[in-house]
Amino acid sequence: MNKLTWLLKWVLKAAIFFTLFAFALNNQQEITVNFFFGTVWKTSLVIVVLAVFACGLMVGILGMVPRWWQHRRVAMKAKKINPTV
C-alpha cells in the first residue's frame, strides 16, 4: 500500500510537470508589457505568467506572516504555562 501511494504521488507530480511544460511550449509568443512612465518590457507570455504567479505567492505569504507570528506567540505562552505540552 505504501509503494502504491508513492507511485501515485510521482504520477501526479509527473502529470503536473508535463501539463505545465506543455503550457510553456504553447505560449512562447512575445508580448509587450507597458509599465508607468513609458517603460516597456518585451518577453514571452510564459515568463509574464510565471512572474505574476511568483508575485502572488509572495503577497500571499506576506499576508499570512502576521497570523503565523500571532499563533507562534500563543503557542509559546501555552508552553510556558504548561511545559508538558
Tab-separated table of C-alpha atoms in Angstrom, residues 28-33 40-49:
chain	number	residue	atom	x	y	z
A	28	GLN	CA	6.020	31.292	-26.444
A	29	GLN	CA	4.625	34.354	-28.195
A	30	GLU	CA	6.392	37.595	-27.439
A	31	ILE	CA	4.257	40.144	-25.663
A	32	THR	CA	4.769	43.724	-24.585
A	33	VAL	CA	4.075	44.760	-21.008
A	40	VAL	CA	8.230	48.701	-21.765
A	41	TRP	CA	9.100	45.048	-21.148
A	42	LYS	CA	9.108	42.628	-24.087
A	43	THR	CA	9.235	38.953	-23.157
A	44	SER	CA	7.418	35.682	-23.713
A	45	LEU	CA	3.975	35.108	-22.277
A	46	VAL	CA	5.151	32.230	-20.090
A	47	ILE	CA	7.675	34.452	-18.301
A	48	VAL	CA	4.966	37.010	-17.543
A	49	VAL	CA	2.588	34.332	-16.229
